[in-house]
Short mmCIF file of C-alpha atoms and ligand atoms in Angstrom, two decimals:
data_model
loop_
_atom_site.label_atom_id
_atom_site.label_comp_id
_atom_site.label_asym_id
_atom_site.label_seq_id
_atom_site.Cartn_x
_atom_site.Cartn_y
_atom_site.Cartn_z
CA MET A 21 -31.00 -9.09 -29.42
CA LEU A 22 -30.12 -6.17 -27.24
CA MET A 23 -28.76 -6.57 -23.76
CA THR A 24 -31.12 -5.84 -20.91
CA CYS A 25 -30.27 -3.56 -17.99
CA ARG A 26 -29.66 -6.65 -15.90
CA HIS A 27 -27.17 -8.05 -18.37
CA VAL A 28 -25.38 -4.75 -18.41
CA ALA A 29 -25.22 -4.71 -14.63
CA GLN A 30 -23.75 -8.20 -14.70
CA VAL A 31 -20.88 -7.24 -16.96
CA ARG A 32 -20.41 -3.78 -15.51
CA ASP A 33 -17.27 -4.48 -13.54
CA VAL A 34 -15.63 -6.52 -16.25
CA TYR A 35 -16.37 -3.67 -18.61
CA LEU A 36 -15.01 -1.06 -16.21
CA ASP A 37 -11.96 -3.22 -15.54
CA GLY A 38 -11.32 -3.02 -19.27
CA GLU A 39 -11.58 -6.77 -19.67
CA LEU A 40 -14.83 -7.22 -21.53
CA SER A 41 -14.57 -8.80 -24.97
CA PRO A 42 -14.96 -6.45 -27.92
CA SER A 43 -18.24 -8.01 -29.01
CA LEU A 44 -19.82 -7.71 -25.57
CA THR A 45 -18.43 -4.21 -25.24
CA ALA A 46 -20.21 -3.31 -28.47
CA GLU A 47 -23.43 -4.72 -27.03
CA VAL A 48 -23.01 -2.69 -23.86
CA HIS A 49 -22.50 0.43 -25.92
CA ALA A 50 -25.59 -0.37 -27.97
CA HIS A 51 -27.61 -0.69 -24.77
CA LEU A 52 -26.26 2.54 -23.34
CA LEU A 53 -27.34 4.41 -26.47
CA GLN A 54 -30.97 3.59 -25.84
CA CYS A 55 -31.06 3.43 -22.02
CA PRO A 56 -30.68 6.75 -20.15
CA GLU A 57 -30.58 5.06 -16.73
CA CYS A 58 -27.63 2.82 -17.50
CA GLN A 59 -26.02 5.64 -19.40
CA GLU A 60 -26.16 7.88 -16.38
CA GLN A 61 -24.68 5.21 -14.17
CA PHE A 62 -21.79 4.61 -16.53
CA GLU A 63 -21.27 8.32 -16.86
CA MET A 64 -21.03 8.48 -13.09
CA PHE A 65 -18.36 5.79 -12.98
CA ARG A 66 -16.51 7.47 -15.76
CA ALA A 67 -16.58 10.75 -13.87
CA CYS A 68 -15.30 8.96 -10.77
CA GLY A 69 -12.44 7.39 -12.66
CA GLU A 70 -11.40 10.63 -14.25
CA VAL A 71 -11.61 12.64 -11.06
CA ILE A 72 -9.61 10.05 -9.16
CA ALA A 73 -7.04 9.88 -11.92
CA LYS A 74 -6.49 13.57 -12.44
CA ASP A 75 -8.21 15.92 -10.08
CA PRO A 76 -7.35 17.79 -8.03
CA PRO A 77 -3.60 17.55 -7.78
CA GLU A 78 -2.46 16.45 -4.38
CA PRO A 79 -0.07 18.69 -2.47
CA ARG A 80 3.51 18.00 -3.46
CA LEU A 81 6.54 17.39 -1.34
CA ASP A 82 8.89 20.32 -1.21
CA SER A 83 11.96 20.38 -3.40
CA GLY A 84 14.30 19.52 -0.53
CA PHE A 85 12.63 16.21 0.20
CA ALA A 86 14.95 13.95 -1.79
CA SER A 87 18.03 15.60 -0.31
CA ARG A 88 16.71 15.15 3.19
CA VAL A 89 16.07 11.47 2.61
CA VAL A 90 19.52 10.96 1.11
CA ALA A 91 21.05 12.84 4.03
CA SER A 92 19.37 10.55 6.52
CA LEU A 93 20.51 7.34 4.86
CA PRO A 94 23.14 5.43 6.82
CA LYS A 95 26.53 6.63 5.77
CA ALA A 96 29.94 5.18 5.20
CA ASN A 97 31.96 8.30 4.53
CA SER A 98 30.20 10.23 1.82
CA THR A 99 28.04 7.38 0.56
CA PHE A 100 25.24 5.64 2.34
CA GLY A 101 25.99 2.43 0.53
CA THR A 102 27.39 -0.10 2.91
CA GLY A 103 25.30 0.84 5.89
CA LEU A 104 27.58 -1.41 7.86
CA GLN A 105 26.84 0.13 11.18
CA THR A 106 23.13 -0.42 10.93
CA ARG A 107 23.38 -3.92 9.67
CA ARG A 108 25.96 -5.05 12.11
CA SER A 109 23.97 -3.77 15.00
CA LEU A 110 20.85 -5.35 13.60
CA ARG A 111 22.67 -8.62 13.37
CA GLN A 112 24.02 -8.33 16.85
CA ARG A 113 20.61 -7.57 18.21
CA PHE A 114 19.13 -10.42 16.29
CA TRP A 115 21.62 -13.00 17.42
CA ARG A 116 21.44 -11.81 20.98
CA LEU A 117 17.71 -12.33 20.79
CA ALA A 118 17.99 -15.54 18.87
CA ILE A 119 20.36 -17.04 21.35
CA GLY A 120 18.17 -15.84 24.16
CA THR A 121 15.21 -17.46 22.55
CA SER A 122 17.20 -20.60 22.03
CA VAL A 123 18.62 -21.57 18.70
CA PRO A 124 15.87 -24.07 17.85
CA ALA A 125 13.26 -21.37 18.14
CA ALA A 126 15.25 -19.09 15.89
CA ALA A 127 15.63 -21.86 13.39
CA ALA A 128 11.90 -22.40 13.53
CA VAL A 129 11.37 -18.74 12.82
CA LEU A 130 13.49 -18.86 9.69
CA PHE A 131 11.81 -22.06 8.66
CA PHE A 132 8.36 -20.53 8.99
CA ALA A 133 9.47 -17.37 7.32
CA VAL A 134 10.54 -19.35 4.30
CA LEU A 135 7.37 -21.38 4.22
CA ILE A 136 4.95 -18.55 4.78
CA TRP A 137 6.56 -15.96 2.62
CA PRO A 138 4.77 -15.90 -0.73
CA SER A 139 6.82 -17.31 -3.54
CA GLY A 140 6.34 -14.19 -5.61
CA GLY A 141 6.75 -10.62 -4.51
CA PRO A 142 9.68 -8.27 -4.62
CA TYR A 143 11.31 -9.98 -1.69
CA GLY A 144 11.20 -13.36 -3.38
CA GLN A 145 14.87 -13.59 -4.17
CA VAL A 146 16.08 -13.26 -0.60
CA LEU A 147 14.76 -16.65 0.29
CA PRO A 148 17.56 -18.80 -1.04
CA ALA A 149 19.98 -16.78 1.03
CA VAL A 150 18.28 -18.06 4.12
CA TYR A 151 19.79 -21.43 3.52
CA GLU A 152 23.17 -20.32 2.34
CA LYS A 153 24.21 -17.71 4.83
CA PRO A 154 22.42 -17.41 8.11
CA ALA A 155 24.03 -14.09 8.89
CA ASP A 156 22.90 -12.48 5.66
CA ALA A 157 19.60 -14.14 6.08
CA VAL A 158 19.03 -12.02 9.11
CA GLN A 159 19.09 -8.75 7.32
CA GLY A 160 17.29 -10.20 4.34
CA VAL A 161 14.53 -11.83 6.25
CA VAL A 162 13.96 -9.56 9.17
CA THR A 163 12.25 -6.73 7.37
CA PRO A 164 10.17 -8.75 4.95
CA THR A 165 9.21 -11.19 7.61
CA LEU A 166 7.98 -8.55 9.94
CA ASN A 167 6.25 -6.83 7.09
CA ALA A 168 4.66 -10.09 6.16
CA PHE A 169 3.26 -10.73 9.56
CA GLU A 170 2.59 -7.36 10.84
CA GLU A 171 -1.07 -6.81 11.48
CA THR A 172 -2.26 -8.69 8.45
CA GLN A 173 -4.91 -11.21 8.94
CA ASP A 174 -3.64 -12.96 5.89
CA ALA A 175 -0.56 -13.82 7.83
CA VAL A 176 -2.70 -15.27 10.54
CA LYS A 177 -4.57 -17.26 7.96
CA SER A 178 -1.41 -18.66 6.43
CA LEU A 179 -0.33 -19.47 9.89
CA GLY A 180 -3.57 -21.29 10.44
CA LYS A 181 -2.81 -23.52 7.49
CA LEU A 182 0.64 -24.26 8.76
CA ARG A 183 -0.52 -24.84 12.24
CA GLY A 184 -1.86 -28.27 11.50
CA ILE A 185 1.21 -29.37 9.59
CA LEU A 186 3.70 -27.98 11.99
CA ALA A 187 2.01 -28.44 15.31
CA ALA A 188 4.55 -31.04 16.31
CA ASP A 189 7.55 -28.81 15.59
CA VAL A 190 5.91 -25.95 17.35
CA GLN A 191 5.30 -27.89 20.49
CA LYS A 192 9.01 -28.54 20.70
CA ASN A 193 9.84 -24.87 20.52
CA VAL A 194 7.04 -23.16 22.33
CA GLY A 195 8.36 -24.16 25.67
CA ASP A 196 11.68 -22.47 25.06
CA ALA A 197 10.15 -19.35 23.65
CA ARG A 198 7.30 -19.04 26.02
CA HIS A 199 8.91 -16.47 28.24
CA TYR A 200 8.84 -13.98 25.37
CA VAL A 201 5.22 -14.61 24.80
CA ASP A 202 4.35 -14.19 28.43
CA GLU A 203 6.15 -10.90 28.58
CA GLY A 204 4.26 -9.74 25.52
CA GLU A 205 0.67 -8.76 25.16
CA GLY A 206 -1.37 -11.89 24.42
CA ALA A 207 -0.51 -13.55 27.68
CA GLU A 208 -4.01 -14.74 28.46
CA ASN A 209 -3.98 -16.91 25.37
CA ASP A 210 -1.71 -19.62 26.42
CA GLY A 211 -2.25 -22.32 23.84
CA PRO A 212 0.05 -22.85 20.86
CA GLU A 213 -2.77 -21.68 18.58
CA VAL A 214 -2.20 -18.07 19.47
CA THR A 215 1.32 -18.14 20.75
CA LEU A 216 2.68 -19.41 17.48
CA LEU A 217 2.40 -16.01 15.85
CA ASP A 218 3.89 -14.38 18.88
CA VAL A 219 6.69 -16.88 18.96
CA LEU A 220 7.42 -16.23 15.33
CA LEU A 221 7.33 -12.50 15.65
CA GLN A 222 9.05 -12.12 18.95
CA PRO A 223 12.67 -12.23 17.83
CA PHE A 224 11.95 -9.66 15.14
CA ARG A 225 9.70 -7.43 17.12
CA ASP A 226 12.47 -5.77 18.99
CA VAL A 227 14.66 -5.32 15.96
CA LEU A 228 11.88 -3.83 13.93
CA GLN A 229 10.32 -1.72 16.55
CA PRO A 230 10.24 1.38 14.36
CA ILE A 231 7.73 -0.12 11.98
CA GLU A 232 5.50 -1.03 14.88
CA GLU A 233 5.67 2.57 15.96
CA GLN A 234 5.88 1.89 19.66
CA ASP A 235 2.27 0.92 19.74
CA THR A 236 2.38 0.22 23.38
CA GLU A 237 -0.97 1.46 24.46
CA SER A 238 -4.47 0.08 24.34
CA PRO A 239 -4.88 -3.35 22.79
CA ASP A 240 -8.13 -2.23 21.17
CA GLU A 241 -6.09 -0.15 18.74
CA GLU A 242 -5.39 -3.36 16.98
CA LYS A 243 -9.00 -3.78 16.08
CA ILE A 244 -9.40 -0.64 14.08
CA ILE A 245 -8.18 -1.86 10.75
CA ARG A 246 -10.03 -4.74 9.21
CA PHE A 247 -9.66 -6.28 5.83
CA MET B 3 17.47 6.80 -25.84
CA SER B 4 15.31 8.59 -23.33
CA ASP B 5 15.51 7.89 -19.64
CA GLN B 6 11.84 8.45 -19.25
CA ASP B 7 8.69 7.25 -20.90
CA GLY B 8 5.88 9.50 -22.05
CA ASN B 9 4.55 9.92 -18.52
CA GLY B 10 7.84 11.20 -17.22
CA ARG B 11 8.52 7.87 -15.55
CA LEU B 12 11.92 6.21 -15.52
CA SER B 13 12.54 3.62 -18.17
CA PRO B 14 13.14 0.16 -16.70
CA LEU B 15 16.70 0.29 -17.97
CA ARG B 16 17.50 3.58 -16.33
CA GLU B 17 15.75 2.48 -13.16
CA ARG B 18 17.89 -0.62 -12.99
CA GLU B 19 21.02 1.38 -13.53
CA LEU B 20 20.10 3.78 -10.74
CA ILE B 21 19.27 0.99 -8.33
CA GLU B 22 22.56 -0.75 -9.03
CA LYS B 23 24.48 2.44 -8.43
CA ALA B 24 22.50 3.17 -5.31
CA GLN B 25 23.29 -0.32 -4.08
CA GLU B 26 26.94 0.61 -4.37
CA GLY B 27 26.33 3.71 -2.34
CA CYS B 28 25.92 6.36 -4.98
CA ALA B 29 24.00 9.14 -3.28
CA ARG B 30 23.29 10.92 -6.54
CA SER B 31 21.55 7.88 -7.96
CA ALA B 32 19.56 7.50 -4.78
CA HIS B 33 18.59 11.12 -5.11
CA GLU B 34 17.43 10.64 -8.67
CA LEU B 35 15.41 7.55 -7.74
CA ILE B 36 13.69 9.42 -4.96
CA GLY B 37 13.03 12.37 -7.24
CA SER B 38 11.44 10.11 -9.84
CA TYR B 39 9.07 8.50 -7.40
CA GLN B 40 8.34 10.97 -4.65
CA ASP B 41 5.35 12.62 -6.30
CA ARG B 42 3.60 9.39 -7.19
CA LEU B 43 4.21 7.84 -3.81
CA HIS B 44 3.20 10.99 -2.01
CA ALA B 45 -0.01 11.39 -4.01
CA PHE B 46 -1.01 7.85 -3.11
CA VAL B 47 -0.02 8.12 0.53
CA TRP B 48 -1.62 11.52 0.95
CA ARG B 49 -4.87 10.23 -0.47
CA MET B 50 -4.74 7.31 1.91
CA VAL B 51 -4.02 9.20 5.12
CA ARG B 52 -5.36 12.64 4.16
CA ASN B 53 -2.89 14.46 6.30
CA ASP B 54 0.09 16.46 5.07
CA HIS B 55 2.35 15.74 7.98
CA ASP B 56 1.69 12.01 8.13
CA ALA B 57 2.03 11.73 4.36
CA GLU B 58 5.46 13.30 4.30
CA GLU B 59 6.66 11.25 7.23
CA ILE B 60 5.42 8.05 5.64
CA CYS B 61 7.10 8.86 2.34
CA GLN B 62 10.39 9.57 4.04
CA ASP B 63 10.13 6.39 6.04
CA ALA B 64 9.20 4.38 2.96
CA PHE B 65 12.23 5.59 1.01
CA LEU B 66 14.55 4.96 3.95
CA ARG B 67 13.30 1.43 4.35
CA ALA B 68 13.48 0.80 0.63
CA PHE B 69 17.08 1.98 0.46
CA GLN B 70 18.20 0.22 3.57
CA ALA B 71 16.98 -3.05 2.14
CA LEU B 72 18.03 -2.27 -1.42
CA ASP B 73 20.46 -5.17 -1.53
CA ASN B 74 17.50 -7.50 -1.51
CA PHE B 75 15.72 -5.84 -4.37
CA ASP B 76 14.49 -8.27 -6.99
CA PHE B 77 14.90 -6.82 -10.46
CA ALA B 78 11.98 -8.87 -11.68
CA TYR B 79 9.83 -6.19 -10.05
CA ARG B 80 9.55 -2.50 -10.54
CA PHE B 81 11.02 -0.32 -7.86
CA SER B 82 7.63 1.37 -7.62
CA THR B 83 5.97 -1.90 -6.62
CA TRP B 84 8.40 -2.27 -3.77
CA LEU B 85 8.06 1.32 -2.71
CA PHE B 86 4.27 1.30 -2.81
CA THR B 87 4.16 -1.95 -0.85
CA ILE B 88 6.17 -0.37 1.94
CA GLY B 89 4.18 2.85 1.67
CA TYR B 90 0.86 1.06 1.89
CA ARG B 91 1.92 -0.80 5.02
CA LEU B 92 3.07 2.38 6.65
CA CYS B 93 -0.25 3.99 5.75
CA LEU B 94 -2.12 1.20 7.48
CA ASN B 95 0.06 1.70 10.55
CA ALA B 96 -0.55 5.41 10.59
CA MET B 97 -4.28 5.01 10.08
CA ARG B 98 -4.51 2.49 12.84
CA ARG B 99 -2.56 4.75 15.12
CA ARG B 100 -4.73 7.70 14.38
CA LYS B 101 -7.93 6.65 15.97
CA ASP B 102 -10.00 9.21 14.19
CA TYR B 103 -8.63 8.59 10.78
CA SER B 104 -12.09 8.49 9.26
CA GLY B 105 -13.10 11.66 11.06
CA ASP B 106 -12.78 15.01 9.40
CA VAL B 107 -10.44 16.74 11.80
CA ASP B 108 -7.36 16.60 9.68
CA PHE B 109 -8.86 17.50 6.39
CA SER B 110 -11.57 19.90 7.33
CA ALA B 111 -10.49 22.16 4.50
CA LEU B 112 -11.53 19.56 2.00
CA ARG B 113 -14.84 18.99 3.64
CA SER B 114 -15.77 22.54 4.28
CA ASP B 115 -18.70 23.88 2.41
CA GLY B 116 -19.38 27.32 1.18
CA ARG B 117 -15.84 28.61 0.83
CA VAL B 118 -13.02 28.16 -1.57
CA ASP B 119 -10.96 25.18 -0.73
CA GLU B 120 -7.28 25.98 -0.81
CA THR B 121 -6.10 22.54 -1.82
CA LEU B 122 -8.55 22.49 -4.66
CA GLY B 123 -7.64 25.97 -5.76
CA VAL B 124 -5.15 25.61 -8.55
CA PHE B 125 -7.00 23.06 -10.51
CA ASP B 126 -10.37 24.58 -10.05
CA GLU B 127 -9.35 27.76 -11.69
CA VAL B 128 -9.39 25.69 -14.81
CA ALA B 129 -12.36 23.71 -13.69
CA ASN B 130 -14.80 26.43 -12.89
CA SER B 131 -18.39 25.58 -12.60
CA ASP B 132 -19.76 25.28 -9.10
CA GLU B 133 -21.48 22.10 -10.05
CA ALA B 134 -18.25 20.51 -11.25
CA LYS B 135 -16.57 21.52 -7.99
CA ARG B 136 -19.38 20.10 -5.99
CA LEU B 137 -19.27 16.80 -7.84
CA LYS B 138 -15.52 16.43 -7.44
CA LYS B 139 -15.81 17.00 -3.76
CA VAL B 140 -18.67 14.54 -3.55
CA ILE B 141 -16.57 11.94 -5.35
CA TRP B 142 -13.52 12.40 -3.11
CA ASP B 143 -15.66 12.36 0.00
CA SER B 144 -17.12 9.09 -1.18
CA VAL B 145 -13.68 7.65 -1.85
CA ASP B 146 -12.77 8.53 1.71
CA GLU B 147 -15.68 6.40 2.88
CA LEU B 148 -14.12 3.26 1.43
CA THR B 149 -12.21 0.76 3.53
CA PRO B 150 -8.40 1.11 3.33
CA PRO B 151 -7.87 -1.79 0.91
CA GLN B 152 -10.78 -0.61 -1.26
CA LYS B 153 -9.43 2.90 -1.30
CA ALA B 154 -5.91 1.74 -2.07
CA THR B 155 -7.23 -0.43 -4.87
CA VAL B 156 -9.23 2.38 -6.40
CA LEU B 157 -6.31 4.81 -6.19
CA LEU B 158 -3.84 2.39 -7.71
CA PHE B 159 -6.27 1.36 -10.43
CA TYR B 160 -7.36 4.82 -11.52
CA LYS B 161 -4.49 7.04 -10.47
CA GLU B 162 -1.55 4.76 -11.10
CA SER B 163 -3.31 2.88 -13.93
CA LEU B 164 -2.07 -0.43 -12.61
CA SER B 165 -3.49 -3.84 -13.46
CA CYS B 166 -5.16 -5.92 -10.78
CA GLN B 167 -2.12 -8.18 -10.89
CA GLU B 168 0.24 -5.29 -10.19
CA ILE B 169 -2.03 -3.92 -7.48
CA GLY B 170 -2.04 -7.36 -5.90
CA GLU B 171 1.74 -7.30 -5.73
CA ILE B 172 1.62 -4.01 -3.87
CA LEU B 173 -1.20 -4.88 -1.51
CA GLU B 174 0.11 -8.44 -1.13
CA MET B 175 -3.09 -10.15 -2.14
CA PRO B 176 -4.19 -12.24 -5.12
CA ALA B 177 -5.44 -10.39 -8.19
CA ALA B 178 -8.87 -11.92 -7.62
CA THR B 179 -9.05 -10.29 -4.19
CA VAL B 180 -8.01 -6.99 -5.70
CA LYS B 181 -10.85 -7.31 -8.17
CA SER B 182 -13.37 -7.98 -5.48
CA HIS B 183 -12.14 -4.92 -3.55
CA LEU B 184 -12.47 -2.87 -6.69
CA HIS B 185 -15.96 -4.16 -7.42
CA ARG B 186 -17.12 -3.58 -3.88
CA ALA B 187 -15.63 -0.14 -3.96
CA ARG B 188 -17.63 0.64 -7.10
CA ASN B 189 -20.82 -0.62 -5.50
CA ARG B 190 -20.15 1.53 -2.47
CA LEU B 191 -19.38 4.57 -4.58
CA LYS B 192 -22.54 4.03 -6.57
CA GLU B 193 -24.53 3.76 -3.37
CA LEU B 194 -23.05 6.98 -2.01
CA LEU B 195 -23.15 8.93 -5.22
CA GLU B 196 -26.65 8.00 -6.23
CA ARG B 197 -27.90 9.86 -3.19
CA GLN B 198 -26.59 13.02 -4.73
CA LEU B 199 -28.86 14.88 -7.02
CA VAL B 200 -26.81 15.01 -10.13
CA GLU B 201 -28.27 16.03 -13.40
CA ASP B 202 -25.27 15.44 -15.51
CA TRP B 203 -22.08 13.72 -14.38
CA SER B 204 -20.31 14.75 -17.53
CA VAL B 205 -19.90 18.31 -16.24
CA VAL B 206 -17.15 16.92 -14.01
CA ARG B 207 -15.13 16.04 -17.04
CA LEU B 208 -15.03 19.61 -18.23
CA GLY B 209 -12.97 20.36 -15.17
CA VAL B 210 -10.59 17.47 -15.55
CA ALA B 211 -7.63 18.19 -17.73
ZN1 ZN C 309 -30.26 -0.08 -19.07
#
């Protein structure tokens, strides 16, 4: 029995994802042969896929791009490799902040970072270092942690899950860290529900300012992107 | 053995070698890594932000961040995954910052009607028919209507030919979420494109190499 248009619509995405079984794929093809409407729709998706894949070519970066990037990498003599200057100053800034925030709060930050950070992902391997060497952990965790939290609602969701489990620990630390939160934006939200994210981010915020792009102005800017 | 696969991409072995050398501070290896990835990253980023200046800045920033954190690179992943993850985040930042990112100020050339579009020029000399040109423009305009995650998903799926799993690693979401973005994107594209009076979608393909 031939597939109906409705059946075809039901398997459309699986088919287009390239994950439909061979036998069902054959049935879809059989339907398309005798149904101009479905055929046109699939032709449209095919056209979309091909245009997106190949046409037109995007403008290309000029030939000096790679050299410019290499030239702007932190340098130790003629190589960028060690980047000592950058890292040391990052560390110094971090520890200055961490100490200012009180050590327990900083420890809480690392603790959360480890818990919240997904087990997979290209940053996965830095996690063990958090336990072994706190100093290295700073450079390893700062960027991914900020990346992880920054503006993603997923981060807030993960945080929501943790909130229940960790409420007790948080309470202990919020008091110490509160002055950062109050200086920051979300001051009207005083409860631990909202401040937790701020508390977690605060020590990194300063260090990673470039990625936040000095977004100092209107709070409503934050609302523009939604997942 | 070749350093590149059929698509001109680095072989995993060569990539690893370059990353290891770059970790030790070899500028030439860094240069080669950048050279191997800049076009792919830039194509993706440019499609996301639709602005030449922002796209270049984001690419530069993405490479800098990738190299500065290179010591933490996990060889279980491709360098491209890492790079695209950073690039995507920077795109979101830039789009958020640019309040009118969905407006047509920055890419008026692509939206202009009735005159030859410079960015489309090269390819369309091969492509030809007015109808094919119109359809391609209609398709790209529709892609620009998608939400950022939908658009990123569609670009990575069709342009980079990545699996939903790989896309999920870049966009930092489960493969199932990627799929639902992709499916919603298709529904949205269908909705937008069905409004167009198109006799034959296959004419587009004549213009696609
Ligand atoms: Zn049908």
